[in-house]
Short mmCIF file of N, CA, C and O in Angstrom, two decimals:
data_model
loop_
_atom_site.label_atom_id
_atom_site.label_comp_id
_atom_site.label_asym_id
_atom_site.label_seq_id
_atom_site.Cartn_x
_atom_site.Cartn_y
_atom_site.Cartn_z
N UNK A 1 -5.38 -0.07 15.05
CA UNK A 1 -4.90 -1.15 14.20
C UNK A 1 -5.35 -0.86 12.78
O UNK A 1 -6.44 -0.29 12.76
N UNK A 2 -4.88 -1.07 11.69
CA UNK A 2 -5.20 -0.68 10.64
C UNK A 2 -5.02 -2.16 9.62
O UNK A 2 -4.03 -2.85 9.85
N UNK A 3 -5.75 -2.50 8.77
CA UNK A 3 -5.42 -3.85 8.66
C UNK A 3 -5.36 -4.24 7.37
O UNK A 3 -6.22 -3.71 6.67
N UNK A 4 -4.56 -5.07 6.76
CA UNK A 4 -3.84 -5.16 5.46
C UNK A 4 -4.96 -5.65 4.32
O UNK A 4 -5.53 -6.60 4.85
N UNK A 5 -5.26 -5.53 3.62
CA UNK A 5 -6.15 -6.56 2.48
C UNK A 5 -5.33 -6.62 1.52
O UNK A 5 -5.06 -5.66 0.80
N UNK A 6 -4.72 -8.08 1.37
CA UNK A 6 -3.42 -8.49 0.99
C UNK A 6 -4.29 -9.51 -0.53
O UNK A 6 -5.14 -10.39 -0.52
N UNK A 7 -3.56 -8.85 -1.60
CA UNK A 7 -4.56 -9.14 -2.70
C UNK A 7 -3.78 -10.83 -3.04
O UNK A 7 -4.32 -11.56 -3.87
N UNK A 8 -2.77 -11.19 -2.44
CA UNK A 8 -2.15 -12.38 -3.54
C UNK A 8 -2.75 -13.28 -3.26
O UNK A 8 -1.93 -14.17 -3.48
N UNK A 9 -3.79 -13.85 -2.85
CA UNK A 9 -4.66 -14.73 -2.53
C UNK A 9 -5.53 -14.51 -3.26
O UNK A 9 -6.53 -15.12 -2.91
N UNK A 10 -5.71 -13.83 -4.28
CA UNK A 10 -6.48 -13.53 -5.26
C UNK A 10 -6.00 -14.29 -6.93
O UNK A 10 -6.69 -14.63 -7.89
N UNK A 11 -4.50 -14.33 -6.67
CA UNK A 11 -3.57 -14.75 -7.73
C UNK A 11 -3.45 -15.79 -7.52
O UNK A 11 -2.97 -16.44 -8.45
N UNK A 12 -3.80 -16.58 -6.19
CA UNK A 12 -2.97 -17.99 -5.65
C UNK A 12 -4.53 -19.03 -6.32
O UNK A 12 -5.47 -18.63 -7.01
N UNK A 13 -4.30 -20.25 -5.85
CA UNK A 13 -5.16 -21.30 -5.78
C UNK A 13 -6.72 -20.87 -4.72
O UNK A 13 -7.75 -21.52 -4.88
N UNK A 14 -6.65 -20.03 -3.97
CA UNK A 14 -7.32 -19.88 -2.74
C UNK A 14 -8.38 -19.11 -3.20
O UNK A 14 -9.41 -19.35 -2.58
N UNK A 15 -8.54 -18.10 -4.23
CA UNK A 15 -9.00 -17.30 -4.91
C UNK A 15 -9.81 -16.04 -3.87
O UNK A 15 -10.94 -15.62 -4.10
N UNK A 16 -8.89 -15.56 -2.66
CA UNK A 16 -9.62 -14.59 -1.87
C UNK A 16 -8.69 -14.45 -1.38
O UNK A 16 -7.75 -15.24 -1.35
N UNK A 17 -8.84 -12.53 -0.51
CA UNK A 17 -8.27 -12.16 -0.24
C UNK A 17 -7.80 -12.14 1.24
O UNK A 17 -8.56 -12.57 2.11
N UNK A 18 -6.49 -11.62 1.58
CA UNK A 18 -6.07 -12.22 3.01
C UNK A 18 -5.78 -11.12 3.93
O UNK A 18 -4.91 -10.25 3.85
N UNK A 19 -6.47 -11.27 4.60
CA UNK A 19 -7.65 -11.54 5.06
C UNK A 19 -8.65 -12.21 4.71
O UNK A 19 -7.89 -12.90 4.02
N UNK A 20 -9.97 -12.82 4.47
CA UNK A 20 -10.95 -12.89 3.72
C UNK A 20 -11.63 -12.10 4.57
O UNK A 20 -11.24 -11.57 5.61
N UNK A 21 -13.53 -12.05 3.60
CA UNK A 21 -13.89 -11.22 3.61
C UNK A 21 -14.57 -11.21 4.58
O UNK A 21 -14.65 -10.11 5.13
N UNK A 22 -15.37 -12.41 5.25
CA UNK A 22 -15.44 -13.05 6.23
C UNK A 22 -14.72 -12.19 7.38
O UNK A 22 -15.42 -11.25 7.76
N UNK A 23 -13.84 -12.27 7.84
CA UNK A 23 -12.71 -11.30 8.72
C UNK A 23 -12.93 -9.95 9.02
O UNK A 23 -13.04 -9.37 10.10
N UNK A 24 -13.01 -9.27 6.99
CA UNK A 24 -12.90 -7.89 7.11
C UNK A 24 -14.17 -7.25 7.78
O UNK A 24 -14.32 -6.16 8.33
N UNK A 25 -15.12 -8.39 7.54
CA UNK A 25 -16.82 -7.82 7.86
C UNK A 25 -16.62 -7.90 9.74
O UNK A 25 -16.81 -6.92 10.46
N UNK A 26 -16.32 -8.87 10.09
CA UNK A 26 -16.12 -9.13 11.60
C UNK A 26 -15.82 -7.72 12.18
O UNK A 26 -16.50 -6.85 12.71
N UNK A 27 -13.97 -7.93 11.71
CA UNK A 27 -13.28 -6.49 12.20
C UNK A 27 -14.16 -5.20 11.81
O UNK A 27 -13.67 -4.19 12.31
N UNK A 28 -15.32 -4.96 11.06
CA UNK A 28 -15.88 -3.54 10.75
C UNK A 28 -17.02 -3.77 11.79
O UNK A 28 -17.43 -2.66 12.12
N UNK A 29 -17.53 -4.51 12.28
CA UNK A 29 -18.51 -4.83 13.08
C UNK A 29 -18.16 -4.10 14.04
O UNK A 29 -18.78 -3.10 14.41
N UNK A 30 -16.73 -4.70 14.73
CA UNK A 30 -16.53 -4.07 16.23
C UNK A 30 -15.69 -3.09 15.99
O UNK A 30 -14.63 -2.94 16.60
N UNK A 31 -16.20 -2.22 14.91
CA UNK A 31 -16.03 -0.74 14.83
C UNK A 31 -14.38 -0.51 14.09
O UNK A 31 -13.89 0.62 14.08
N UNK A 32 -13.78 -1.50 13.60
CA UNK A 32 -12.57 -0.91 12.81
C UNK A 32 -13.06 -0.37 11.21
O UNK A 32 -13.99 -0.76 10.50
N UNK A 33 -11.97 0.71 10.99
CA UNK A 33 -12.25 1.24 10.09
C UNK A 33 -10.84 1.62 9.27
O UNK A 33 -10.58 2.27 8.26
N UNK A 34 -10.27 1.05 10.00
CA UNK A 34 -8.81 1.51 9.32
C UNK A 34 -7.98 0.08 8.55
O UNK A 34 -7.45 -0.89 9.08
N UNK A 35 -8.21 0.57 6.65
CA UNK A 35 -7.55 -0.53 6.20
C UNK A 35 -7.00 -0.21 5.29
O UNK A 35 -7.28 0.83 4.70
N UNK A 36 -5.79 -1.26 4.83
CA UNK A 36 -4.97 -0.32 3.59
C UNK A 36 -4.55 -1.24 2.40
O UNK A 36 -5.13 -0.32 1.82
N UNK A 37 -4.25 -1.86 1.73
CA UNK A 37 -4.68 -2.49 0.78
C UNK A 37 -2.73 -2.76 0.27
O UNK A 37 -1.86 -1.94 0.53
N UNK A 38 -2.50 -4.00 -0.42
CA UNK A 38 -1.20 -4.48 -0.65
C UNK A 38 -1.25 -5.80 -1.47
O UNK A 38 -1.85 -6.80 -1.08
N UNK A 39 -0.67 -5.71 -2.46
CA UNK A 39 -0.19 -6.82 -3.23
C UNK A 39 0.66 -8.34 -2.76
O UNK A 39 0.46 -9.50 -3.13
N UNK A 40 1.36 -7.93 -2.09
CA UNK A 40 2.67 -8.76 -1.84
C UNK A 40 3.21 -8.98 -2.78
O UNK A 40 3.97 -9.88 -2.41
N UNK A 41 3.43 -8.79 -3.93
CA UNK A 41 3.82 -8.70 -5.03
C UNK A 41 5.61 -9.07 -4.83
O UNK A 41 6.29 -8.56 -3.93
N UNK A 42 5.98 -9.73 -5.50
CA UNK A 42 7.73 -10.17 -5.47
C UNK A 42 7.93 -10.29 -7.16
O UNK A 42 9.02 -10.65 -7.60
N UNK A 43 7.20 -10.07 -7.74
CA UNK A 43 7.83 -9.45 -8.84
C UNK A 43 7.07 -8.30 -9.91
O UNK A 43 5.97 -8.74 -10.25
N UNK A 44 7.24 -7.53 -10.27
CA UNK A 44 6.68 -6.13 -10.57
C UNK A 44 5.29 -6.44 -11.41
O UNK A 44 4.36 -5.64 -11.32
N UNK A 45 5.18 -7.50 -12.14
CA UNK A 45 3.79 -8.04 -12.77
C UNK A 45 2.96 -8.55 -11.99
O UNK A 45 2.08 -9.35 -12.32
N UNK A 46 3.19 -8.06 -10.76
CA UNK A 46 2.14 -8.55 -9.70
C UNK A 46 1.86 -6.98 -9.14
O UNK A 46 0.67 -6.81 -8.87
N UNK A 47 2.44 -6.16 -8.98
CA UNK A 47 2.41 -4.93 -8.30
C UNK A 47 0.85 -4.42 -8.65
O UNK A 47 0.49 -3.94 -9.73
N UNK A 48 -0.16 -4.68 -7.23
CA UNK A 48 -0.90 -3.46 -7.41
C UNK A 48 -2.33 -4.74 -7.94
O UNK A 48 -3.51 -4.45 -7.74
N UNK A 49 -2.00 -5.82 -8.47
CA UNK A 49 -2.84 -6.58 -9.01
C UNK A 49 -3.92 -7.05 -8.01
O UNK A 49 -3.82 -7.28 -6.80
N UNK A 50 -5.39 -7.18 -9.16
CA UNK A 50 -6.56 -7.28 -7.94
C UNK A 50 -6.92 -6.30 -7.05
O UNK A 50 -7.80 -6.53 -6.22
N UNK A 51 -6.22 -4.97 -7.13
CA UNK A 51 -6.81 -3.69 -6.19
C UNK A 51 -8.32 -3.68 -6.56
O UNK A 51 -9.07 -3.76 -5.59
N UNK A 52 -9.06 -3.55 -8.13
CA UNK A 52 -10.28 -3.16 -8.24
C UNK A 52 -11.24 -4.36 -7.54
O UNK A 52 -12.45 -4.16 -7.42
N UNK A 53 -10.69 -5.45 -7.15
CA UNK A 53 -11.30 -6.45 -6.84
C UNK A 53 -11.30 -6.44 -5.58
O UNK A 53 -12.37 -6.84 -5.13
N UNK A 54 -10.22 -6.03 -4.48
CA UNK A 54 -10.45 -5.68 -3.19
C UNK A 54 -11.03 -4.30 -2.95
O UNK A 54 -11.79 -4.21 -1.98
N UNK A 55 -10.80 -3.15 -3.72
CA UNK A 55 -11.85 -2.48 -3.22
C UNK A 55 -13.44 -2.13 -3.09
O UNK A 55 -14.20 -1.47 -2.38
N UNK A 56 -13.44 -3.05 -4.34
CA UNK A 56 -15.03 -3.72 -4.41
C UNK A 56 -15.76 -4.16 -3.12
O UNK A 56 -16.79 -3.76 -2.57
N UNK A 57 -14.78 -5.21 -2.82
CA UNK A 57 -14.95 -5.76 -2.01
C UNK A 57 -14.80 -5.13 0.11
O UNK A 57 -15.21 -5.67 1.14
N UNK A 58 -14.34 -4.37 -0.03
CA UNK A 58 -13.90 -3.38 1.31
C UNK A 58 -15.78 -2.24 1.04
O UNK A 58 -16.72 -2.05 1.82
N UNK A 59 -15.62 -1.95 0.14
CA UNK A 59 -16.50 -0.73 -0.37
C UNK A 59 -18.16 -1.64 0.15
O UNK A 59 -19.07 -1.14 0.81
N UNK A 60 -18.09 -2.93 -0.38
CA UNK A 60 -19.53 -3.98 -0.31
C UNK A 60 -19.62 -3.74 1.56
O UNK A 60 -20.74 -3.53 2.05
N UNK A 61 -18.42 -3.79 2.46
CA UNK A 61 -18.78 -4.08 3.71
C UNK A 61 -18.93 -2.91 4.46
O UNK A 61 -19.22 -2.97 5.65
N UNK A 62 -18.70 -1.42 3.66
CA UNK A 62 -18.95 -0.01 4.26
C UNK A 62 -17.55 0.50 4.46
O UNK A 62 -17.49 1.62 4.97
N UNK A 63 -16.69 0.05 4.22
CA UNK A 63 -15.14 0.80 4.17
C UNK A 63 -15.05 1.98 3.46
O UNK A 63 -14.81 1.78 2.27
N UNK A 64 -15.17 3.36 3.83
CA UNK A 64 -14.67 4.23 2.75
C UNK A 64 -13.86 5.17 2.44
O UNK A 64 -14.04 6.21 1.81
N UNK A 65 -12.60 4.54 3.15
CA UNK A 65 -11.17 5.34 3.34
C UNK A 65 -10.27 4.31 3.40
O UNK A 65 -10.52 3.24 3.97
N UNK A 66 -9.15 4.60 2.80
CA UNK A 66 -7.69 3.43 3.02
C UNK A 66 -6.79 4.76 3.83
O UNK A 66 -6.82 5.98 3.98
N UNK A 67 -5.94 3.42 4.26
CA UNK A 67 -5.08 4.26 5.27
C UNK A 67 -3.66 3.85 4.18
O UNK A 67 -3.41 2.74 3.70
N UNK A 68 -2.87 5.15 4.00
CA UNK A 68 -1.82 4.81 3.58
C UNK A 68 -0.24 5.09 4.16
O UNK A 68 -0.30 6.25 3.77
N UNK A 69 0.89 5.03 4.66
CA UNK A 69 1.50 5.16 4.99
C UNK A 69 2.55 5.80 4.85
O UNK A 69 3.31 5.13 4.15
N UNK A 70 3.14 7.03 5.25
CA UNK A 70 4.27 7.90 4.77
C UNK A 70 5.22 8.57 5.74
O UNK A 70 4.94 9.46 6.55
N UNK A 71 6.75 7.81 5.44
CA UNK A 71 7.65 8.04 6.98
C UNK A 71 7.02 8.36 8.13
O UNK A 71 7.09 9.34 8.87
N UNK A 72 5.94 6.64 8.16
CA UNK A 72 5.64 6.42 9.31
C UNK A 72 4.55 6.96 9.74
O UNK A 72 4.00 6.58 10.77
N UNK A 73 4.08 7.93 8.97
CA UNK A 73 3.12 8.59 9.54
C UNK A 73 1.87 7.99 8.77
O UNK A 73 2.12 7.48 7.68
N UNK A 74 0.28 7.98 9.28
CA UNK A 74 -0.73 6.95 8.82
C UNK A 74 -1.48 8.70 8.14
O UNK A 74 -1.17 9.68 8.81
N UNK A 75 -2.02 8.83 7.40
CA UNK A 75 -3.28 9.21 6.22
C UNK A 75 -3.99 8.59 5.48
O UNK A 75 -3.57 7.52 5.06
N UNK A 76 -5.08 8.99 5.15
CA UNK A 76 -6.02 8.52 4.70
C UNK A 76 -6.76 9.08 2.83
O UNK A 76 -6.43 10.03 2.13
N UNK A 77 -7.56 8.25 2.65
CA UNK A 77 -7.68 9.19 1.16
C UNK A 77 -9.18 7.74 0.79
O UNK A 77 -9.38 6.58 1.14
N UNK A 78 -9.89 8.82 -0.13
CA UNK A 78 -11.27 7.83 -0.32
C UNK A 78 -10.96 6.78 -0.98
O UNK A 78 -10.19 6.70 -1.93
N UNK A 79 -11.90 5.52 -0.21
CA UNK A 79 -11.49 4.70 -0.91
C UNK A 79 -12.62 4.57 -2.28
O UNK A 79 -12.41 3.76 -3.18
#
């Protein structure tokens, strides 16, 4: 399973990310390590926004690889 840290909850009223962080620490507990990071972005001034703030935050709980995705196929690269 590889699991999203979806930054627009960072932009919204909620001010965290979705997942929270709460979650991401859980899921690294029982040994996941595979996560990949996404905006949700629906219009291009959102694209990409809050990455330095989720990887801060992935990096604080011992994450140190994103998984990224390419025709389907999963790789990885430091996070």
């Amino acid at each position: 399973i590889t699991l999203e840290c979806n930054t627009s909850g960072l932009r919204q009223q909620m001010g965290e990310c979705l997942p929270n962080e709460d979650l991401f620490r859980f899921y690294y507990e029982l040994g996941g390590r595979d996560v990949t990071i996404g905006s949700d972005a629906h219009k291009a001034k959102d694209l990409g926004t809050n990455f330095k703030e989720a990887t801060e935050m992935l990096r604080s709980i011992g994450f140190n690889k994103l998984a990224k995705f390419e025709l389907r196929k999963k790789d990885f690269y430091k996070l």
